[in-house]
Amino acid sequence: MNRLVVRKNLCHGLLLTVFISFFAMSSFGAVLNPFPKQDRALAPQYQQLSPKYRQVQPSRELEQFRQDIAIFQCPELQALQVRLMSKHQSARTGADKEYYRGFLNELSRAKVKKECN
């Protein structure tokens, strides 16, 4: 009977020792791991890209518009601005508003170049 109690206590003690050593090893495991190598530490390509300002290239339509209004005089530019502003204000979608905003910006640059009021 005495041997059975000793074996039972020994078994429990051994199990307890194994569990304690397992948890102790796992808690120190992160500290003992080596640092990752430089080539493995790199993030995937899509994570390395930072958002950049997208350069919007002027469309052919805007280029042609710029050339066309280069020969206009100030009164003609003013009348064109009024018409474009009304179209911009009546536009329903954001894309349409942006479309007219591009033409209005070009028109404003032309007016500044010609020193129109």
Short mmCIF file of C-alpha atoms in Angstrom, two decimals:
data_model
loop_
_atom_site.label_atom_id
_atom_site.label_comp_id
_atom_site.label_asym_id
_atom_site.label_seq_id
_atom_site.Cartn_x
_atom_site.Cartn_y
_atom_site.Cartn_z
CA MET A 1 0.00 0.00 0.00
CA ASN A 2 2.83 2.33 0.86
CA ARG A 3 4.46 1.76 -2.52
CA LEU A 4 1.25 2.66 -4.31
CA VAL A 5 1.04 6.01 -2.54
CA VAL A 6 4.70 6.73 -3.30
CA ARG A 7 4.23 5.87 -6.98
CA LYS A 8 1.08 8.02 -7.16
CA ASN A 9 2.88 10.96 -5.52
CA LEU A 10 5.91 10.43 -7.74
CA CYS A 11 3.71 10.37 -10.84
CA HIS A 12 1.96 13.59 -9.80
CA GLY A 13 5.28 15.20 -8.96
CA LEU A 14 6.76 14.19 -12.30
CA LEU A 15 3.73 15.49 -14.18
CA LEU A 16 3.88 18.75 -12.26
CA THR A 17 7.59 19.09 -13.03
CA VAL A 18 7.02 18.45 -16.75
CA PHE A 19 4.24 21.05 -16.92
CA ILE A 20 6.23 23.66 -15.01
CA SER A 21 9.27 23.13 -17.19
CA PHE A 22 7.10 23.25 -20.35
CA PHE A 23 5.54 26.58 -19.39
CA ALA A 24 8.88 28.00 -18.26
CA MET A 25 10.51 27.03 -21.57
CA SER A 26 7.67 28.45 -23.61
CA SER A 27 7.78 31.78 -21.78
CA PHE A 28 11.52 32.12 -22.45
CA GLY A 29 11.22 30.84 -26.00
CA ALA A 30 10.43 34.24 -27.50
CA VAL A 31 13.48 35.77 -25.86
CA LEU A 32 15.76 33.00 -27.05
CA ASN A 33 14.66 33.13 -30.69
CA PRO A 34 17.19 34.83 -32.95
CA PHE A 35 16.29 38.01 -34.78
CA PRO A 36 14.97 37.42 -38.29
CA LYS A 37 17.37 37.89 -41.15
CA GLN A 38 17.04 41.09 -43.15
CA ASP A 39 15.71 39.42 -46.29
CA ARG A 40 13.02 37.56 -44.33
CA ALA A 41 12.02 40.65 -42.38
CA LEU A 42 10.89 42.52 -45.45
CA ALA A 43 7.18 42.99 -45.77
CA PRO A 44 5.40 41.90 -48.92
CA GLN A 45 5.60 44.37 -51.79
CA TYR A 46 2.05 45.65 -51.37
CA GLN A 47 2.77 46.60 -47.75
CA GLN A 48 5.96 48.49 -48.59
CA LEU A 49 4.29 50.92 -50.94
CA SER A 50 3.25 54.12 -49.32
CA PRO A 51 0.39 56.06 -50.79
CA LYS A 52 1.71 58.60 -53.24
CA TYR A 53 0.11 61.58 -54.82
CA ARG A 54 -1.18 60.39 -58.13
CA GLN A 55 -0.04 62.63 -60.94
CA VAL A 56 -3.05 63.21 -63.12
CA GLN A 57 -2.02 63.68 -66.69
CA PRO A 58 -4.12 66.23 -68.54
CA SER A 59 -6.40 64.54 -71.01
CA ARG A 60 -6.24 65.27 -74.71
CA GLU A 61 -9.49 67.12 -74.30
CA LEU A 62 -7.94 69.50 -71.76
CA GLU A 63 -4.85 69.93 -73.94
CA GLN A 64 -7.05 70.87 -76.89
CA PHE A 65 -9.12 73.18 -74.69
CA ARG A 66 -5.94 74.91 -73.51
CA GLN A 67 -4.85 75.48 -77.11
CA ASP A 68 -8.29 76.72 -78.13
CA ILE A 69 -8.63 79.29 -75.37
CA ALA A 70 -5.10 80.59 -75.92
CA ILE A 71 -6.44 82.78 -78.74
CA PHE A 72 -9.50 84.05 -76.81
CA GLN A 73 -9.64 87.57 -75.45
CA CYS A 74 -10.74 88.45 -71.92
CA PRO A 75 -14.47 89.03 -72.68
CA GLU A 76 -14.68 85.67 -74.44
CA LEU A 77 -12.92 83.96 -71.55
CA GLN A 78 -15.33 85.56 -69.09
CA ALA A 79 -18.38 84.41 -71.08
CA LEU A 80 -16.96 80.90 -71.32
CA GLN A 81 -16.35 80.86 -67.58
CA VAL A 82 -19.98 81.76 -66.90
CA ARG A 83 -21.20 78.91 -69.12
CA LEU A 84 -18.80 76.39 -67.57
CA MET A 85 -19.74 77.48 -64.04
CA SER A 86 -23.43 76.89 -64.78
CA LYS A 87 -22.66 73.43 -66.17
CA HIS A 88 -20.48 72.67 -63.13
CA GLN A 89 -23.24 73.72 -60.74
CA SER A 90 -25.91 71.71 -62.57
CA ALA A 91 -23.77 68.56 -62.68
CA ARG A 92 -25.24 65.77 -60.56
CA THR A 93 -22.35 63.34 -60.09
CA GLY A 94 -18.95 63.93 -58.56
CA ALA A 95 -17.26 62.74 -61.76
CA ASP A 96 -19.15 65.32 -63.82
CA LYS A 97 -18.27 68.07 -61.37
CA GLU A 98 -14.61 67.04 -61.54
CA TYR A 99 -14.78 67.05 -65.34
CA TYR A 100 -15.99 70.65 -65.44
CA ARG A 101 -13.61 71.62 -62.63
CA GLY A 102 -10.67 70.64 -64.89
CA PHE A 103 -11.88 72.98 -67.64
CA LEU A 104 -12.54 75.77 -65.15
CA ASN A 105 -9.00 75.41 -63.77
CA GLU A 106 -7.50 75.68 -67.26
CA LEU A 107 -9.69 78.69 -67.95
CA SER A 108 -8.54 80.36 -64.73
CA ARG A 109 -4.89 79.80 -65.68
CA ALA A 110 -5.50 81.36 -69.07
CA LYS A 111 -7.19 84.38 -67.46
CA VAL A 112 -4.24 84.84 -65.11
CA LYS A 113 -1.79 84.67 -68.01
CA LYS A 114 -3.72 87.32 -69.91
CA GLU A 115 -4.26 89.37 -66.74
CA CYS A 116 -8.05 89.37 -67.08
CA ASN A 117 -10.08 90.62 -64.12
#
